[in-house]
Tab-separated table of C-alpha atoms and ligand atoms in Angstrom:
chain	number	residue	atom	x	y	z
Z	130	UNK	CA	0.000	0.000	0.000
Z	131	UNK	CA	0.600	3.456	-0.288
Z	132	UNK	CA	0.232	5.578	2.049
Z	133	UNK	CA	0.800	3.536	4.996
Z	134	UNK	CA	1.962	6.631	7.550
Z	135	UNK	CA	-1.782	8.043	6.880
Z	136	UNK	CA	-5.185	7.628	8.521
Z	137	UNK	CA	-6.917	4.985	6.181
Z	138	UNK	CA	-3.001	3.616	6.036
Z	139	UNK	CA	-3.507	2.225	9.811
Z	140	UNK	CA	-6.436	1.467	10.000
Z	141	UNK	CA	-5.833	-1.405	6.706
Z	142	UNK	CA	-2.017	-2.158	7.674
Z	143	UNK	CA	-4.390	-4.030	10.847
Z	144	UNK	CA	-7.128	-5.386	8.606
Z	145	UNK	CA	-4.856	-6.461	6.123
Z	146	UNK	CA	-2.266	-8.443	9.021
Z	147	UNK	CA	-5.635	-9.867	10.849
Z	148	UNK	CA	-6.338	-11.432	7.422
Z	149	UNK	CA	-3.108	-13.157	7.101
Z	150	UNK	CA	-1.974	-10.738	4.217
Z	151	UNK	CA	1.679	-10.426	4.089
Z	152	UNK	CA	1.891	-6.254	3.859
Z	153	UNK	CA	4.457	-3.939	2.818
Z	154	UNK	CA	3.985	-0.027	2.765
Z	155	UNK	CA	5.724	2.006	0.992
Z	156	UNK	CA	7.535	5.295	2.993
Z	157	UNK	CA	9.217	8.258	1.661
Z	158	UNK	CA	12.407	10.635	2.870
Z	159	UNK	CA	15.247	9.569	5.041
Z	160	UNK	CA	15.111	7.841	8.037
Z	161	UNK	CA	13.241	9.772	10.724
Z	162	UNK	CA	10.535	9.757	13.469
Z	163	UNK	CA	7.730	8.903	11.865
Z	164	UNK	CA	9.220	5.682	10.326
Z	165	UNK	CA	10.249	4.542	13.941
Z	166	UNK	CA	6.950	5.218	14.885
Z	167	UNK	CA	5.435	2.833	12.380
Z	168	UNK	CA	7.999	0.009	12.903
Z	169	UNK	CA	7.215	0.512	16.743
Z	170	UNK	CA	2.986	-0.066	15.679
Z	171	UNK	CA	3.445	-1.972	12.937
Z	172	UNK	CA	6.333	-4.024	12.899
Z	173	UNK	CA	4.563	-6.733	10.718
Z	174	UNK	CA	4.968	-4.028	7.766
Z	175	UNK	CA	7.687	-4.804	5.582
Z	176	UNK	CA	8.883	-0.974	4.335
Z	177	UNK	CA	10.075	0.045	0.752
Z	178	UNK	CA	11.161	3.563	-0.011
Z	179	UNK	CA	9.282	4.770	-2.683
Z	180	UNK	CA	7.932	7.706	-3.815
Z	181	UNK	CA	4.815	8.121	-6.188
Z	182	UNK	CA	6.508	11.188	-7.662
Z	183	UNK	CA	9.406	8.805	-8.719
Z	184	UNK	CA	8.603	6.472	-11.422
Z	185	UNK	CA	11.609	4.306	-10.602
Z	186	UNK	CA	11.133	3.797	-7.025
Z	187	UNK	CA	7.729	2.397	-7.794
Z	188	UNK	CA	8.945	-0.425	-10.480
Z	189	UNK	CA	11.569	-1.059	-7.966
Z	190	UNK	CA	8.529	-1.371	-5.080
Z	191	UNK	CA	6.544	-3.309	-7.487
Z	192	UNK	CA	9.638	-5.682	-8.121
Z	193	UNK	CA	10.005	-6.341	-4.291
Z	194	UNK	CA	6.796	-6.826	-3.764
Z	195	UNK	CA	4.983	-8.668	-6.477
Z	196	UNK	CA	1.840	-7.447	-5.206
Z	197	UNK	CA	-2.023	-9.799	-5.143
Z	198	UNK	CA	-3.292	-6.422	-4.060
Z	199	UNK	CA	-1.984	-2.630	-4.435
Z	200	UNK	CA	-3.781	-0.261	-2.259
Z	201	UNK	CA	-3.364	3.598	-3.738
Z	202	UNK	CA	-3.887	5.570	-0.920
Z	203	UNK	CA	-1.154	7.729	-1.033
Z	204	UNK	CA	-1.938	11.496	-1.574
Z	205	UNK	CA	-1.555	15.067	-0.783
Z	206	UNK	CA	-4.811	14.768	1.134
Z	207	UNK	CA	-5.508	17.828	2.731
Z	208	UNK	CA	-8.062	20.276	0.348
Z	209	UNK	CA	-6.542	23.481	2.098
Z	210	UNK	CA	-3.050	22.867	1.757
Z	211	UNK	CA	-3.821	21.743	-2.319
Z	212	UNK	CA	-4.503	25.478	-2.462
Z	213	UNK	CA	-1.181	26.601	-1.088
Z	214	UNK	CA	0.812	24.001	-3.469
Z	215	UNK	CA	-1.621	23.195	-6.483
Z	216	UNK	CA	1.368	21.795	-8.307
Z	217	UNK	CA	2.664	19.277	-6.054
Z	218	UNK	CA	-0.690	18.411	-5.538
Z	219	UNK	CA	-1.021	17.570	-9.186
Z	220	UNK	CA	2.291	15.683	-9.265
Z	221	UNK	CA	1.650	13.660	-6.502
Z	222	UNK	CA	-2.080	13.087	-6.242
Z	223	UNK	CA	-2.912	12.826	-9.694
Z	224	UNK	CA	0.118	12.031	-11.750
Z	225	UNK	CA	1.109	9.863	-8.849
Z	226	UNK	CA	-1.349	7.437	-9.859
Z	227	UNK	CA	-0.078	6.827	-13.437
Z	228	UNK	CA	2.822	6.300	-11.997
Z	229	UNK	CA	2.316	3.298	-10.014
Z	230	UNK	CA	-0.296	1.873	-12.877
Z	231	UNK	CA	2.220	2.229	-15.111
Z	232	UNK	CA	4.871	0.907	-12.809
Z	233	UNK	CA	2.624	-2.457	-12.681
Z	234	UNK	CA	2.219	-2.534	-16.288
Z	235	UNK	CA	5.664	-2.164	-17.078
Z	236	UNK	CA	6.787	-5.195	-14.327
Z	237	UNK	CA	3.933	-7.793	-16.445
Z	238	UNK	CA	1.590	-7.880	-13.295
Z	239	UNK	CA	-1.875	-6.199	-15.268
Z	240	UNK	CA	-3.243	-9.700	-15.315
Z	241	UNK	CA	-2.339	-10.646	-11.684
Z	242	UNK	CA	-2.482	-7.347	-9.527
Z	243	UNK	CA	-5.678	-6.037	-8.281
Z	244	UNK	CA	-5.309	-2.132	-7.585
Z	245	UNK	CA	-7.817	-0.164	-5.567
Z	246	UNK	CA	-7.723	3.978	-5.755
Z	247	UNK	CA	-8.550	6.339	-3.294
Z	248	UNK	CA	-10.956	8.315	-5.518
Z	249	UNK	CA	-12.871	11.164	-3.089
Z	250	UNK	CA	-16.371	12.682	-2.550
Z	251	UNK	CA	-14.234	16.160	-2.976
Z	252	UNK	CA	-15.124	15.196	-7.299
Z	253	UNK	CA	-18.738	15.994	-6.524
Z	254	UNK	CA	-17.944	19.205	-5.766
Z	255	UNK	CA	-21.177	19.834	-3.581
Z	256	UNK	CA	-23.237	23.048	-5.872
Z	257	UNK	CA	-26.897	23.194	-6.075
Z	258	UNK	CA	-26.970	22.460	-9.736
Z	259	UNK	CA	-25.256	18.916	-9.487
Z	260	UNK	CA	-26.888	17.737	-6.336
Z	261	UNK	CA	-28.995	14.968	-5.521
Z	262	UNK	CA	-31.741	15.204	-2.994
Z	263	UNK	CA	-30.743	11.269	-2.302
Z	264	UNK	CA	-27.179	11.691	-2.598
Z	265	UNK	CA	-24.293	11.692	-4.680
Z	266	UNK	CA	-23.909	8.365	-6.038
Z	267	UNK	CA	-21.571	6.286	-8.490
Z	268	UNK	CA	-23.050	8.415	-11.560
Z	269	UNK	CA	-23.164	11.865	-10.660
Z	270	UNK	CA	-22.037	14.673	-12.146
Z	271	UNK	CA	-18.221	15.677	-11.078
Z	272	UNK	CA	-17.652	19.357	-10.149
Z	273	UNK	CA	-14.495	19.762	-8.092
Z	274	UNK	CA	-13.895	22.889	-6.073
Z	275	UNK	CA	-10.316	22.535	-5.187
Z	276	UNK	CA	-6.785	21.800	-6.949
Z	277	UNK	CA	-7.167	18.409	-4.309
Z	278	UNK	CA	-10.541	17.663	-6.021
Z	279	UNK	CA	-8.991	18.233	-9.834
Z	280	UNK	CA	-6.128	16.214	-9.258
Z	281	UNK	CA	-8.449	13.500	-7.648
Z	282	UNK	CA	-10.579	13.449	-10.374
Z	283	UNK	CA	-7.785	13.039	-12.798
Z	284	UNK	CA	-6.544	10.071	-10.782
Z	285	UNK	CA	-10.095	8.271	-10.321
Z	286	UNK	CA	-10.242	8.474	-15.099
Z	287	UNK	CA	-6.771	7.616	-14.943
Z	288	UNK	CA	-7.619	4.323	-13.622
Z	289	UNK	CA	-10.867	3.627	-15.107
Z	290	UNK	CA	-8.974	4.256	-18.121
Z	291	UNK	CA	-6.796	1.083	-17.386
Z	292	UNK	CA	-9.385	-0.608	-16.505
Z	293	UNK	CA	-10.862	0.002	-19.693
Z	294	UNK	CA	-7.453	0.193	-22.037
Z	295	UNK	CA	-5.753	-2.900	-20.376
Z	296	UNK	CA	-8.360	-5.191	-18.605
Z	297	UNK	CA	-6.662	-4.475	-15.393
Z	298	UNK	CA	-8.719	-4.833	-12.245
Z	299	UNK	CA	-8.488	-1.298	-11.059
Z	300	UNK	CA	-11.483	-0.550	-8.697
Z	301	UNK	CA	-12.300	3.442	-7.199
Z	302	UNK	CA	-13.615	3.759	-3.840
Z	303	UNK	CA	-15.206	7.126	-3.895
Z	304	UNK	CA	-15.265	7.847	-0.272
Z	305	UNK	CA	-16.550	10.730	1.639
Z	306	UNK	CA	-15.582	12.021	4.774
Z	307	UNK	CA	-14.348	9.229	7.070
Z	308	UNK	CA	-12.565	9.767	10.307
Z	309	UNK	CA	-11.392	8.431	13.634
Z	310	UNK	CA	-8.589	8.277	16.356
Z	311	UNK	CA	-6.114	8.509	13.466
Z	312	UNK	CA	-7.170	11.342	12.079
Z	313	UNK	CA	-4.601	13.895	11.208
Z	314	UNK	CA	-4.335	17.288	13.265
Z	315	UNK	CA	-5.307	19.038	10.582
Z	316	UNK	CA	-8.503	17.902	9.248
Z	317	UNK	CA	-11.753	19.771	10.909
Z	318	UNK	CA	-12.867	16.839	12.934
Z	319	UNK	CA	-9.799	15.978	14.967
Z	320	UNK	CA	-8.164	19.690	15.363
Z	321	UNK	CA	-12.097	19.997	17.256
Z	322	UNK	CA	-11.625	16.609	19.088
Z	323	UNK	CA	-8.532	17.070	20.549
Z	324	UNK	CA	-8.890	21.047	21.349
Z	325	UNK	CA	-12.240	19.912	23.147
Z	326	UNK	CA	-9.702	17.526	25.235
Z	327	UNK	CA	-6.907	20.256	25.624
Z	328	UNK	CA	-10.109	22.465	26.892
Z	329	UNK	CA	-11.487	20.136	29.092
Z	330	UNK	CA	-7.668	19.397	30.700
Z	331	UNK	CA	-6.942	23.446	31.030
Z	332	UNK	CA	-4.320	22.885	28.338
Z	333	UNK	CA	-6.262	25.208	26.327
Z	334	UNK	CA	-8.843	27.945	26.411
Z	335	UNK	CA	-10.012	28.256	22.685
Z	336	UNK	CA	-10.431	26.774	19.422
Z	337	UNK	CA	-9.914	28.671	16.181
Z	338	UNK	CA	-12.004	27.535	12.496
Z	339	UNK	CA	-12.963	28.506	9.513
Z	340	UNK	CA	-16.605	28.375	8.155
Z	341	UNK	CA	-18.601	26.388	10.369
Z	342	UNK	CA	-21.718	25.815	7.905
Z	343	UNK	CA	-20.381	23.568	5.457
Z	344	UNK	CA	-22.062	20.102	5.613
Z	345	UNK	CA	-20.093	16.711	5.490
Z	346	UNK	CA	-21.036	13.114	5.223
Z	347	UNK	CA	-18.767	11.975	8.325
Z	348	UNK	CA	-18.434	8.431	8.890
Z	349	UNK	CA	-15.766	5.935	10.716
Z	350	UNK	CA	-12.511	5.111	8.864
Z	351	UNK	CA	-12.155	1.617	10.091
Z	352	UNK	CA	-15.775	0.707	8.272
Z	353	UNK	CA	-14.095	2.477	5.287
Z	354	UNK	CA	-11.264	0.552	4.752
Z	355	UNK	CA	-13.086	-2.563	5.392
Z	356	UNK	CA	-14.849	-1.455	2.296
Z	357	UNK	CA	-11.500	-1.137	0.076
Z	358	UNK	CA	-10.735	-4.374	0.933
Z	359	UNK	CA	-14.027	-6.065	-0.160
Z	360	UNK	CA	-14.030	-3.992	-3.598
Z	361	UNK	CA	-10.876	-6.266	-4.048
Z	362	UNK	CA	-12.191	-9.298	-3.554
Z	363	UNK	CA	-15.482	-8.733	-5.850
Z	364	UNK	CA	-15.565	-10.690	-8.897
Z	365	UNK	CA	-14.920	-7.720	-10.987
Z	366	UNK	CA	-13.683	-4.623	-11.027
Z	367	UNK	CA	-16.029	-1.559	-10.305
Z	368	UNK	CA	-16.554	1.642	-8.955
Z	369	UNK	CA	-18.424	2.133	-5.500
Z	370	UNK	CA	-19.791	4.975	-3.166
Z	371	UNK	CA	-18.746	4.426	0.371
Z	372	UNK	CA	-21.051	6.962	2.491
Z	373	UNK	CA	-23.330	7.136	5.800
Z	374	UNK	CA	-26.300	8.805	3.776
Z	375	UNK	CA	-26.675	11.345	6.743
Z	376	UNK	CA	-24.825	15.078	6.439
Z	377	UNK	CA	-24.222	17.108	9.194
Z	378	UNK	CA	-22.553	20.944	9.436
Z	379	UNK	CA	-19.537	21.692	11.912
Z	380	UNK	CA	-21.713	23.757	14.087
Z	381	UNK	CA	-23.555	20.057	14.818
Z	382	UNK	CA	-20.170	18.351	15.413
Z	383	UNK	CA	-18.696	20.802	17.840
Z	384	UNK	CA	-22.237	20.952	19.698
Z	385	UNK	CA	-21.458	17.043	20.217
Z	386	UNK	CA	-17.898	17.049	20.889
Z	387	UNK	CA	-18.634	19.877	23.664
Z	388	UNK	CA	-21.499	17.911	25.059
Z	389	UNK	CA	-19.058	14.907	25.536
Z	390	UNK	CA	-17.118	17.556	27.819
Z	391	UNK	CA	-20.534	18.497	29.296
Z	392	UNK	CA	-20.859	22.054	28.075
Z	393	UNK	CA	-23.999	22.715	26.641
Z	394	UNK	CA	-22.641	25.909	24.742
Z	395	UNK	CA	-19.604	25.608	22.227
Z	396	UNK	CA	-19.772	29.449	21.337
Z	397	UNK	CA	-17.741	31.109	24.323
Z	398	UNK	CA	-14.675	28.555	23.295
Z	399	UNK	CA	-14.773	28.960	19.263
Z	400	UNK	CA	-13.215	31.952	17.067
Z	401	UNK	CA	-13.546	32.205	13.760
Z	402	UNK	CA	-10.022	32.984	11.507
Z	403	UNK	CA	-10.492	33.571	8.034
Z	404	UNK	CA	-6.986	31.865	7.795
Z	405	UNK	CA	-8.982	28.668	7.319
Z	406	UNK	CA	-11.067	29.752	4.857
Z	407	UNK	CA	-10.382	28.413	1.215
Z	408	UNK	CA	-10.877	30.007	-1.682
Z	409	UNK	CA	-14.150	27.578	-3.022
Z	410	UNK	CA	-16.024	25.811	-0.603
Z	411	UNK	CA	-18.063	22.525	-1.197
Z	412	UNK	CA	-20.951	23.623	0.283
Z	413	UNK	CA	-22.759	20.073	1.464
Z	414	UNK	CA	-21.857	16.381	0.796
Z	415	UNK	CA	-24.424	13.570	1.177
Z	416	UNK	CA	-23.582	10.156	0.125
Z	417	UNK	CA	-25.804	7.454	-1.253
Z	418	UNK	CA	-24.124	4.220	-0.246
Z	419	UNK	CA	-26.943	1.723	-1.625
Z	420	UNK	CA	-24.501	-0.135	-4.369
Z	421	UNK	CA	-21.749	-0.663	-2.200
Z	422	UNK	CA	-24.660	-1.976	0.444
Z	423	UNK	CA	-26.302	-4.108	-2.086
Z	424	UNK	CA	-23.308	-5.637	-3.844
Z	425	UNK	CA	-20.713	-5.925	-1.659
Z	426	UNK	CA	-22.786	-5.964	1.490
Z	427	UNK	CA	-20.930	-3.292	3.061
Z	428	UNK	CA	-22.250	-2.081	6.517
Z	429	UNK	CA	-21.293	0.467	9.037
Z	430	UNK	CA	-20.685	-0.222	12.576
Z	431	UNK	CA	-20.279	3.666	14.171
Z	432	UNK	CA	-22.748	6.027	13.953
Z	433	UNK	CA	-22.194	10.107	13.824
Z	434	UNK	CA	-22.765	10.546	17.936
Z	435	UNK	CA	-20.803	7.510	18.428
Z	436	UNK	CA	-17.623	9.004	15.646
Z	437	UNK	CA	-17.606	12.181	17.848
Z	438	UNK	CA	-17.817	9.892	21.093
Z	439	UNK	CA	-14.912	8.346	20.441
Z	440	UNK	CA	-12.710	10.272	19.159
Z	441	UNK	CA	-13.386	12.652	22.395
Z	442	UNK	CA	-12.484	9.989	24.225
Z	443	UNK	CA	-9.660	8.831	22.886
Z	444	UNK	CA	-7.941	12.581	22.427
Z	445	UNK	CA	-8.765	12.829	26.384
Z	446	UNK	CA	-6.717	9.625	27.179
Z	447	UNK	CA	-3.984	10.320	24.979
Z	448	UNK	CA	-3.663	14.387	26.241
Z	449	UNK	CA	-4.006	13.152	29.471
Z	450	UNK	CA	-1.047	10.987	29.585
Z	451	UNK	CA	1.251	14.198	28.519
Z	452	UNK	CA	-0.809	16.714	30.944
D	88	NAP	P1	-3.601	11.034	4.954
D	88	NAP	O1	-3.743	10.655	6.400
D	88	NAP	O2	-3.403	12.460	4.608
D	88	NAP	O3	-2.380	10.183	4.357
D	88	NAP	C1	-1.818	10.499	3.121
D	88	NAP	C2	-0.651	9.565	2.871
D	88	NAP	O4	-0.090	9.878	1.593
D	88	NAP	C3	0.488	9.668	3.889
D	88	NAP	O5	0.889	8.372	4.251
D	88	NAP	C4	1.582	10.377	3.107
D	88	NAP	O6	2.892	10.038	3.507
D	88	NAP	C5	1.324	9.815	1.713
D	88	NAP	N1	2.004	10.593	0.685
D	88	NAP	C6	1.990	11.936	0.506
D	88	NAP	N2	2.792	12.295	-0.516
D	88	NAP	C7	3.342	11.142	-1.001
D	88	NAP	C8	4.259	10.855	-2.029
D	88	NAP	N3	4.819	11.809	-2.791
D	88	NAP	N4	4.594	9.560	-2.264
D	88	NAP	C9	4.078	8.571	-1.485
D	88	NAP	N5	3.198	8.782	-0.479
D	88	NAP	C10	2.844	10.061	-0.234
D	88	NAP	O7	-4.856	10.523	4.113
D	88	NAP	P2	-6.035	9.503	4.541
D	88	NAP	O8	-7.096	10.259	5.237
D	88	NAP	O9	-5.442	8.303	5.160
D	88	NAP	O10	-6.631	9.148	3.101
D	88	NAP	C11	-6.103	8.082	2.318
D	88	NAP	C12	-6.445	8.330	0.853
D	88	NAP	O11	-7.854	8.394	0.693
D	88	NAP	C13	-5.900	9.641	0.295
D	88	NAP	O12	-5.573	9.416	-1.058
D	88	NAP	C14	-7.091	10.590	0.392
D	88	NAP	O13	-6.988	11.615	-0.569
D	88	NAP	C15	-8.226	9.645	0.105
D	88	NAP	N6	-9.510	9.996	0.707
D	88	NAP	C16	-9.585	10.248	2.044
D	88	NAP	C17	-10.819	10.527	2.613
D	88	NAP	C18	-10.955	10.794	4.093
D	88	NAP	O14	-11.996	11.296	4.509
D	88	NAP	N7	-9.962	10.427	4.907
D	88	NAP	C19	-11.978	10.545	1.815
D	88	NAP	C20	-11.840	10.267	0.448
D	88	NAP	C21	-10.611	9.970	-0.091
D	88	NAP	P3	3.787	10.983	4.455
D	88	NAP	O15	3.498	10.537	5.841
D	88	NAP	O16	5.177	10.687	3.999
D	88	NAP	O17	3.373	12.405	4.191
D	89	G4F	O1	-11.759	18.301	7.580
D	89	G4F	P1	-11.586	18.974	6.278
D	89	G4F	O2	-10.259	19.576	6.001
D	89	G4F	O3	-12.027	17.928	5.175
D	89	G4F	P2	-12.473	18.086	3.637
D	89	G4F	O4	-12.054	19.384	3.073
D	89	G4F	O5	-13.929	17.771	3.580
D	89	G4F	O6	-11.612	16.933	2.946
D	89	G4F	C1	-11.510	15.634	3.538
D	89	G4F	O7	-12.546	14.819	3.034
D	89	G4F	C2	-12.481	14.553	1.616
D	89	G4F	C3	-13.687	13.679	1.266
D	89	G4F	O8	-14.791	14.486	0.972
D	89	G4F	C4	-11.168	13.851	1.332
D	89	G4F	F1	-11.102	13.531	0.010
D	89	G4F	C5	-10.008	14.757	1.722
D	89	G4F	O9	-8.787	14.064	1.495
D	89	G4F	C6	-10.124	15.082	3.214
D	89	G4F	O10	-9.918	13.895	3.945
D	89	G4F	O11	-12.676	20.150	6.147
D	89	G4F	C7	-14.066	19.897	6.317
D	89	G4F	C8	-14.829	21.221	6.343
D	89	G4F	C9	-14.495	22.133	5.156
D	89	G4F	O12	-15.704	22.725	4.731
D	89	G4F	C10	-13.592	23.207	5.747
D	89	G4F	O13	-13.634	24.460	5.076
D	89	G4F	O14	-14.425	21.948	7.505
D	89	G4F	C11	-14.181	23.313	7.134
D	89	G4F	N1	-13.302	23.908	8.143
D	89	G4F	C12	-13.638	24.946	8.963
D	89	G4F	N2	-12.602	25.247	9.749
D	89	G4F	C13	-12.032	23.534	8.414
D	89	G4F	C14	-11.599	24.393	9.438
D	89	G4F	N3	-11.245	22.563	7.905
D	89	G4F	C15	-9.996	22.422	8.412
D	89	G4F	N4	-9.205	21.427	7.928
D	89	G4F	N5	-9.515	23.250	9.395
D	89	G4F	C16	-10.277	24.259	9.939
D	89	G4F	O15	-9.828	24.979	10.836
């Protein structure tokens, strides 16, 4: 897989290793914290330096590894930050992709390798005109909003084209929002989880956001990646919505997370910076998951109260151990 240092990357390194799968995760740069940190949770991981910017790297992973499976989910991930550096997002997120299809075309695996991609809900783009009362689902109309979303979108016809050009089974998960305990700092959710901790420890006495209106489709990241592993072992290649079908707007998730604290009122603890504003929102996502339900018989096992639950509780213990 790619992307093993990342949320989703955790989350299957487990499911993959309770399944018997022998893994290996490609990491990038020089030897440093982070990689200590993953041989230290997952020393079952067999690493290969490799970069999806560097063609070479990934012929030389795909030598090493002679992979049943690949798992894309490397990515310049983060929608604000793919406004700061559109380019790298471009070379890594979408170009990436070719890359490592070409990289298992070129090594004679396109028979035998089964490659999922990490395509987004971010493609939808969330405007009136395109949007579904039901929800977005596998054939609605793309609109992205963000050099993330462009690239992304690039990436998800890159590999449909392969799919179509080489008979290679190349499957797109088109996920929306899913999160959890390893949820990077940065992303809405968790920079509100674990400030609600800091707050309720007196390591902190505010939080500071962007627009709070926007509407997401938040959902549980272990019940997402359970999903890219059951797209691979379908009997063909497809493309599939993972979703809850419920959408909810920051204001609703900090009223929860503060509620887990006990205070009834997040307002007194929340400042708005414009710093966090980008320059095109997506307004609202809503998923439809009913093919991914139907075919693959894909269920979820947390619900939204229960996502901001636990990750409350889990930024408490973790805070708690440093306070
Ligand atoms: P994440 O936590 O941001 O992880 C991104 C991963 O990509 C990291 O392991 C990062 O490695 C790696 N990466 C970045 N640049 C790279 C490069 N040049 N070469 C190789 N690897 C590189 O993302 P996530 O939340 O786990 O999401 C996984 C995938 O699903 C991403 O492609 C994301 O766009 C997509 N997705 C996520 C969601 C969601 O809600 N989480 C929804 C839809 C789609 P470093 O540690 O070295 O930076
Ligand atoms: O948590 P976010 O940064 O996630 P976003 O932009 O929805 O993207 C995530 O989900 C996508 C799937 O739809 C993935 F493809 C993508 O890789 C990523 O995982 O922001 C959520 C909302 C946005 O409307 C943002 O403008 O929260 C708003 N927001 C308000 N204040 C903030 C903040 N977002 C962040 N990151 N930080 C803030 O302070």
């Amino acid at each position: 897989m790619t992307g093993v240092t990342g949320q989703d990357g955790g989350h299957l390194a487990e499911l993959l290793h309770s399944k018997g799968y022998e893994v290996f995760g490609l990491i990038r740069g020089q030897r440093n914290a982070r990689r200590e940190a993953l041989e230290r949770e997952f020393p079952f991981v067999r690493l290969i330096e490799a970069d999806l910017t560097d063609q070479t790297s990934l012929i030389h992973a795909v030598a090493t590894s002679q992979p049943h499976e690949i798992y894309n989910l490397g990515a310049i991930s983060h929608v604000g930050y793919s406004f700061r550096n559109p380019q790298l997002t471009a070379d890594i997120t979408a170009k990436g992709v070719l890359n490592l299809l070409e990289a298992v075309r070129v090594s004679g695996l396109s028979d035998s390798t089964r490659f999922y991609q990490a395509s987004t809900s971010e493609m939808f783009g969330g405007l009136d005109y395109n949007r579904p009362g039901a929800g977005y689902n596998e054939n609605s109309l793309f609109h992205p909003r963000s050099p993330y979303g462009v690239a992304k979108l690039y990436a998800h016809w890159i590999a449909r084209n392969y799919r179509e050009s080489y008979g290679m089974f190349v499957s797109t998960g088109i996920l929306f929002n899913h999160e959890g305990e390893r949820r990077g700092l940065e992303f809405v959710t968790r920079k509100i989880t674990n400030a609600v901790a800091a707050i309720h420890l007196g390591l902190q006495d505010h939080l500071a956001l962007g627009d709070l209106w926007p509407k997401r489709d938040w959902g549980y990241a272990g019940d997402y990646v359970r999903g890219m592993w059951q797209m691979l072992q379908h009997h063909e290649p497809d493309d599939f919505v993972l979703a809850t079908g419920e959408t909810h707007s920051i204001e609703e998730f900090l009223t929860l997370a503060f509620a887990a604290i006990g205070e009834t009122d997040w307002k007194p603890y929340v400042r708005q910076d414009p710093q966090f504003r980008r320059p095109a929102e997506v307004d609202i996502l809503l998923g439809d998951p009913s093919k991914a339900e139907r075919v693959l018989g894909w269920e979820r096992t947390v619900d939204f109260p229960g996502l901001v639950s636990l990750m409350v509780q889990h930024d408490i213990q973790v805070l708690s151990r440093h306070a």
